[in-house]
Coordinates of C-alpha atoms and ligand atoms in Angstrom, one line a residue:
M28 CA 12.4 9.6 63.7
K29 CA 15.0 12.6 65.0
L30 CA 13.5 16.1 63.1
T31 CA 16.3 17.9 61.1
R32 CA 16.2 21.7 62.0
R33 CA 14.8 22.4 59.2
V34 CA 11.9 20.4 59.7
K35 CA 11.4 22.2 64.0
E36 CA 11.6 25.8 62.2
I37 CA 9.0 24.6 59.5
L38 CA 6.3 23.0 62.2
S39 CA 7.3 26.0 64.1
W40 CA 5.2 28.5 62.2
Y41 CA 2.5 26.4 62.4
E42 CA 1.2 27.9 65.6
S43 CA -2.1 26.8 66.0
D44 CA -2.2 23.3 65.1
T45 CA -2.1 20.4 67.4
P46 CA 0.8 18.0 67.9
G47 CA -1.2 15.2 65.6
T48 CA -1.1 18.4 62.7
K49 CA 2.5 18.6 63.5
A50 CA 3.8 15.1 63.9
N51 CA 1.7 14.4 59.9
L52 CA 3.6 17.3 59.0
A53 CA 6.8 16.1 59.9
R54 CA 5.8 12.3 58.4
I55 CA 5.6 14.2 55.4
L56 CA 8.8 16.1 55.8
M57 CA 10.8 14.0 56.7
E58 CA 9.6 11.2 54.4
G59 CA 12.1 10.0 51.2
K60 CA 15.3 11.2 49.6
L61 CA 14.4 14.9 50.7
G62 CA 13.3 14.1 54.1
G63 CA 14.4 16.9 56.6
T64 CA 15.2 19.3 53.8
G65 CA 12.5 21.7 53.8
R66 CA 11.2 20.4 50.7
M67 CA 9.4 17.9 48.7
V68 CA 7.9 16.1 46.0
I69 CA 4.6 14.5 45.9
L70 CA 2.4 12.0 43.9
P71 CA -1.0 13.1 42.9
V72 CA -3.4 10.3 41.4
D73 CA -6.8 12.1 41.1
Q74 CA -6.2 12.4 37.0
G75 CA -9.1 9.6 36.9
F76 CA -11.9 11.6 37.9
E77 CA -10.2 15.3 36.5
H78 CA -9.4 14.2 33.5
G79 CA -10.9 10.2 32.6
P80 CA -9.2 7.1 33.2
A81 CA -8.0 6.7 29.6
R82 CA -6.3 10.2 29.2
S83 CA -4.6 9.7 32.9
F84 CA -3.5 6.2 32.2
A85 CA -3.3 4.7 28.4
P86 CA 0.3 6.3 27.9
N87 CA 1.6 3.8 30.9
P88 CA -1.0 1.0 31.5
A89 CA 0.2 -0.3 34.4
A90 CA -0.5 2.8 36.1
Y91 CA -4.6 1.7 35.8
D92 CA -3.4 -0.6 39.1
P93 CA -3.5 1.7 42.1
H94 CA -1.1 -0.3 43.2
Y95 CA 1.8 1.4 40.5
H96 CA 1.4 4.2 42.1
F97 CA 2.7 2.9 45.8
E98 CA 5.0 1.6 44.8
L99 CA 6.3 4.5 42.6
A100 CA 6.2 6.7 45.2
I101 CA 8.2 4.7 47.3
D102 CA 10.8 3.5 45.2
A103 CA 11.3 7.6 44.0
G104 CA 11.6 8.3 47.8
L105 CA 9.0 10.7 47.1
N106 CA 7.4 12.5 50.1
A107 CA 4.1 11.6 50.2
Y108 CA 1.2 10.1 48.1
A109 CA -1.8 12.1 47.1
A110 CA -5.4 10.3 46.0
P111 CA -9.3 9.8 45.5
L112 CA -10.9 7.7 48.0
G113 CA -11.1 4.7 46.2
M114 CA -7.3 4.8 45.0
I115 CA -5.8 4.8 48.5
E116 CA -8.1 2.0 49.7
A117 CA -7.2 0.1 46.9
G118 CA -3.8 0.0 48.2
A119 CA -4.2 0.7 51.8
A120 CA -3.1 -2.7 53.3
T121 CA -0.3 -3.7 51.4
F122 CA 1.2 -0.1 51.2
A123 CA 0.2 0.2 55.3
G124 CA 3.1 3.1 56.9
A125 CA 5.0 3.0 53.7
I126 CA 4.5 6.1 52.7
P127 CA 2.3 9.1 53.7
T128 CA -0.8 9.6 52.5
I129 CA -3.4 12.7 51.8
L130 CA -6.5 11.5 50.7
K131 CA -8.0 13.8 48.0
V132 CA -11.6 15.0 49.6
N133 CA -12.8 15.9 47.0
S134 CA -12.8 16.0 43.0
S135 CA -14.2 17.1 39.6
N136 CA -14.4 15.7 36.7
S137 CA -15.0 16.1 32.5
L138 CA -18.3 15.4 32.5
S139 CA -19.9 18.2 33.8
T140 CA -19.7 22.3 32.5
T141 CA -19.4 23.4 35.7
K142 CA -16.4 24.6 37.5
D143 CA -17.2 22.4 41.0
Q144 CA -15.8 19.4 42.5
A145 CA -18.0 17.1 44.6
V146 CA -16.8 15.9 48.2
T147 CA -15.5 13.0 47.5
G148 CA -14.3 11.5 51.0
S149 CA -14.3 12.7 55.0
V150 CA -12.0 12.7 57.8
A151 CA -13.1 9.2 59.0
D152 CA -12.2 7.9 56.2
A153 CA -8.6 9.4 56.5
L154 CA -8.1 8.2 59.6
R155 CA -9.2 4.7 59.1
L156 CA -7.0 4.6 56.0
G157 CA -3.8 6.3 58.2
C158 CA -3.7 9.0 55.7
S159 CA -1.9 11.9 57.3
A160 CA -3.4 14.7 55.8
I161 CA -6.5 16.0 53.4
G162 CA -6.4 17.3 50.5
F163 CA -9.0 19.8 48.7
T164 CA -9.1 21.8 45.5
I165 CA -11.1 24.9 45.6
Y166 CA -11.4 26.7 42.1
P167 CA -11.1 31.1 42.8
S168 CA -13.4 32.7 40.9
S169 CA -15.4 29.7 39.7
E170 CA -19.5 30.2 40.1
Y171 CA -19.1 28.0 42.9
Q172 CA -16.0 29.1 44.2
F173 CA -18.4 30.0 47.9
E174 CA -19.7 26.7 48.9
M175 CA -16.4 25.1 47.4
M176 CA -14.7 27.3 50.0
E177 CA -17.6 26.9 53.3
E178 CA -17.2 22.8 52.2
L179 CA -12.9 23.1 52.7
R180 CA -13.6 25.0 56.1
E181 CA -14.7 22.2 57.2
L182 CA -13.2 19.4 56.3
A183 CA -10.2 22.0 57.1
E184 CA -11.8 22.0 60.4
E185 CA -12.6 18.9 61.1
A186 CA -9.1 17.0 60.3
K187 CA -7.5 20.2 62.2
A188 CA -9.5 18.6 65.3
A189 CA -8.4 15.3 64.1
G190 CA -4.6 16.0 64.1
L191 CA -4.8 15.3 60.0
A192 CA -3.0 17.9 58.1
V193 CA -4.3 20.0 55.2
V194 CA -3.0 20.3 51.9
V195 CA -5.3 22.3 49.3
W196 CA -4.7 22.8 45.5
S197 CA -5.7 26.4 44.6
Y198 CA -7.1 26.6 40.7
P199 CA -8.3 29.9 39.7
R200 CA -11.4 29.3 36.5
G201 CA -14.2 30.6 36.2
P202 CA -16.1 32.9 33.8
M203 CA -13.7 36.0 34.6
L204 CA -10.9 34.7 33.7
D205 CA -9.5 33.1 30.4
K206 CA -6.6 30.6 30.2
N207 CA -4.4 32.8 31.0
G208 CA -5.3 34.8 33.5
E209 CA -5.5 31.2 34.9
T210 CA -2.2 30.8 35.8
A211 CA -1.2 34.3 35.9
F212 CA 2.0 35.8 38.2
D213 CA -1.1 37.3 40.3
I214 CA -4.1 35.6 39.8
C215 CA -1.7 32.8 41.6
A216 CA -0.4 34.2 44.3
Y217 CA -3.9 36.0 45.3
A218 CA -4.5 31.7 45.3
A219 CA -2.3 30.7 46.9
H220 CA -3.1 33.7 49.8
M221 CA -6.4 32.8 49.8
A222 CA -5.1 29.0 50.2
A223 CA -3.4 30.3 52.9
L224 CA -6.0 32.4 54.5
M225 CA -8.7 29.4 54.2
G226 CA -5.8 27.3 56.7
A227 CA -3.7 25.6 54.4
H228 CA -0.7 23.4 55.9
I229 CA 0.7 22.5 52.2
I230 CA -0.7 25.4 49.0
K231 CA -0.3 23.9 45.6
V232 CA -0.6 26.1 43.0
K233 CA 0.6 26.4 39.1
P234 CA 3.2 27.8 38.1
P235 CA 3.2 31.8 37.9
T236 CA 3.0 33.3 33.7
D237 CA 4.0 36.5 33.3
V238 CA 1.2 37.5 32.7
L239 CA -0.7 40.4 34.9
S240 CA -4.6 39.7 34.5
L241 CA -6.7 41.5 36.8
D242 CA -6.8 44.7 35.9
A243 CA -7.5 46.2 39.9
A244 CA -3.9 44.3 40.2
K245 CA -1.4 45.4 37.5
K246 CA -1.3 48.8 38.8
V247 CA 0.1 47.7 42.1
Y248 CA 2.3 45.3 40.0
I249 CA 3.3 47.4 38.1
E250 CA 4.0 50.9 40.5
R251 CA 5.6 48.8 43.1
K252 CA 8.1 46.6 40.1
I253 CA 7.2 43.2 41.5
D254 CA 9.5 41.9 39.4
G255 CA 7.6 38.7 38.1
S256 CA 10.3 38.5 35.0
D257 CA 12.1 35.0 35.5
L258 CA 10.0 32.0 37.1
A259 CA 11.7 32.1 39.8
K260 CA 11.1 35.9 40.6
R261 CA 7.7 34.5 40.1
I262 CA 8.0 31.6 42.8
S263 CA 9.5 33.6 45.1
H264 CA 6.6 36.3 44.6
V265 CA 4.2 33.0 45.2
V266 CA 6.4 32.1 48.2
Q267 CA 5.9 35.7 49.6
A268 CA 2.1 35.5 49.1
C269 CA 2.0 32.1 51.4
F270 CA 2.8 34.5 54.6
N271 CA 6.0 35.5 53.8
G272 CA 7.2 32.1 53.5
R273 CA 5.3 30.8 56.7
R274 CA 3.1 28.0 54.7
L275 CA 4.7 25.4 52.6
V276 CA 4.0 26.0 48.8
V277 CA 4.4 23.3 45.2
F278 CA 3.7 23.6 42.4
S279 CA 2.3 21.3 39.8
G280 CA 3.8 19.7 37.1
G281 CA 0.9 19.7 34.5
E282 CA 1.1 18.4 31.4
A283 CA 3.4 16.1 29.8
K284 CA 6.1 17.9 28.8
G285 CA 10.2 17.2 28.3
T286 CA 12.6 16.1 31.1
D287 CA 14.6 19.3 30.3
A288 CA 11.1 21.6 30.3
L289 CA 10.8 19.8 33.7
L290 CA 13.8 20.1 35.4
A291 CA 14.2 23.6 34.3
E292 CA 11.0 24.0 36.4
A293 CA 12.1 22.4 39.4
R294 CA 15.4 24.9 39.5
A295 CA 13.5 27.8 39.2
I296 CA 11.1 26.8 41.9
H297 CA 14.4 25.8 44.3
A298 CA 15.8 28.8 42.9
G299 CA 12.6 30.8 44.1
G300 CA 12.0 29.3 47.5
G301 CA 9.6 27.1 46.4
N302 CA 9.0 24.1 48.7
G303 CA 8.2 21.7 45.7
S304 CA 6.3 20.0 43.0
I305 CA 3.7 18.0 43.1
V306 CA 4.2 16.1 40.3
G307 CA 1.4 13.8 38.4
R308 CA 1.4 12.9 34.6
N309 CA 4.5 13.8 33.7
A310 CA 5.4 11.0 36.3
F311 CA 2.9 7.9 35.9
Q312 CA 2.5 8.4 32.3
R313 CA 6.3 7.6 31.5
P314 CA 7.5 3.9 31.9
K315 CA 8.4 3.2 35.2
D316 CA 12.2 3.1 34.7
E317 CA 12.1 6.6 33.0
A318 CA 9.4 8.2 35.5
L319 CA 12.4 6.8 38.3
K320 CA 14.9 8.7 36.8
L321 CA 13.5 11.8 36.2
L322 CA 11.9 11.6 39.8
G323 CA 15.4 11.0 41.3
Q324 CA 16.9 14.2 39.3
M325 CA 13.6 16.6 40.6
I326 CA 15.1 15.2 43.4
E327 CA 18.5 15.9 43.1
V328 CA 17.8 19.6 41.8
Y329 CA 15.2 20.6 45.2
K330 CA 18.6 19.2 47.4
G331 CA 20.6 22.0 45.6
K332 CA 22.8 19.8 43.3
A333 CA 22.3 19.6 39.8
Ligands
FBP8 P1 -0.2 16.8 37.1 O1 1.1 16.9 37.6 O2 -0.3 15.8 36.7 O3 -0.7 18.1 36.7 O4 -1.2 16.8 38.8 C1 -1.6 17.3 39.1 C2 -2.7 18.5 39.3 O5 -3.1 19.4 40.6 C3 -3.4 17.0 39.4 O6 -3.7 17.1 41.7 C4 -4.1 17.1 39.2 O7 -5.5 16.2 38.8 C5 -4.6 17.8 38.0 O8 -3.7 18.4 38.5 C6 -6.0 19.4 37.3 O9 -5.4 19.7 36.7 P2 -6.5 20.6 35.5 O10 -7.4 21.0 37.1 O11 -5.4 21.1 34.5 O12 -6.9 19.4 34.6

């Protein structure tokens, strides 16, 4: 595999990483239809944990089968497939080497009232399953945020020592934040920055809205005229918060929505300099042909062609 100049440049930002970790990042960045561009579309399928099986898969029952998701990611020409242990194990032999995988090593569920995550996978599991990276969620602002951060610190240290990459889902939630606060412009940038500070190679946040939430930060946003007037500008501020673009940042798809809304979001992510999308429900809850069409259109957006 000959790396593109762009991918070599991206790898150079990760100054402390081993050749193993860089090779795994390169596998993700060079895979699929966006391979070599520095942009990515990743399929995450941990919603069975987060939201339960029927809410996740009943809209498209074929998606109850773990093989379905490997095939969807491969057929759509995506960069990687991320899932918890059981889902990756269920297709590990059939799809070995067919698509880079990210082992989601912690998960929450809807049967809990606390904003916390359990560690459900290990670095040894990721290596055994041939994964390129571990994936870990933190909930900045939760009552358990510091425990989650400490778990991430340990797992990231271990993953990097083993030559794996680290993908961090940074989803603010907790008593200080109402629903609007969770995706507020300043809060998304803050959450992305903390993931960068924790040593994430790839950061995943929700697309920011134009709300400003944290009183202590509002003043500087206003005084310094940090422009959040449209999504592309807000994305570019999040990119700035990710070490001025020296860390890869992708944005999640969210609940089921229309194709036009998703493509508009992808255009704004592209225009704002974000590295791509990590889109789950909007892909696997559609019938496969529709999902392939949508993902193909998103990929064209990230190629700068739509
Ligand atoms: P979606 O594209 O389905 O939103 O997936 C992205 C994701 O980060 C999943 O990995 C995760 O299960 C889900 O969002 C969690 O969403 P929430 O925390 O809002 O329930």
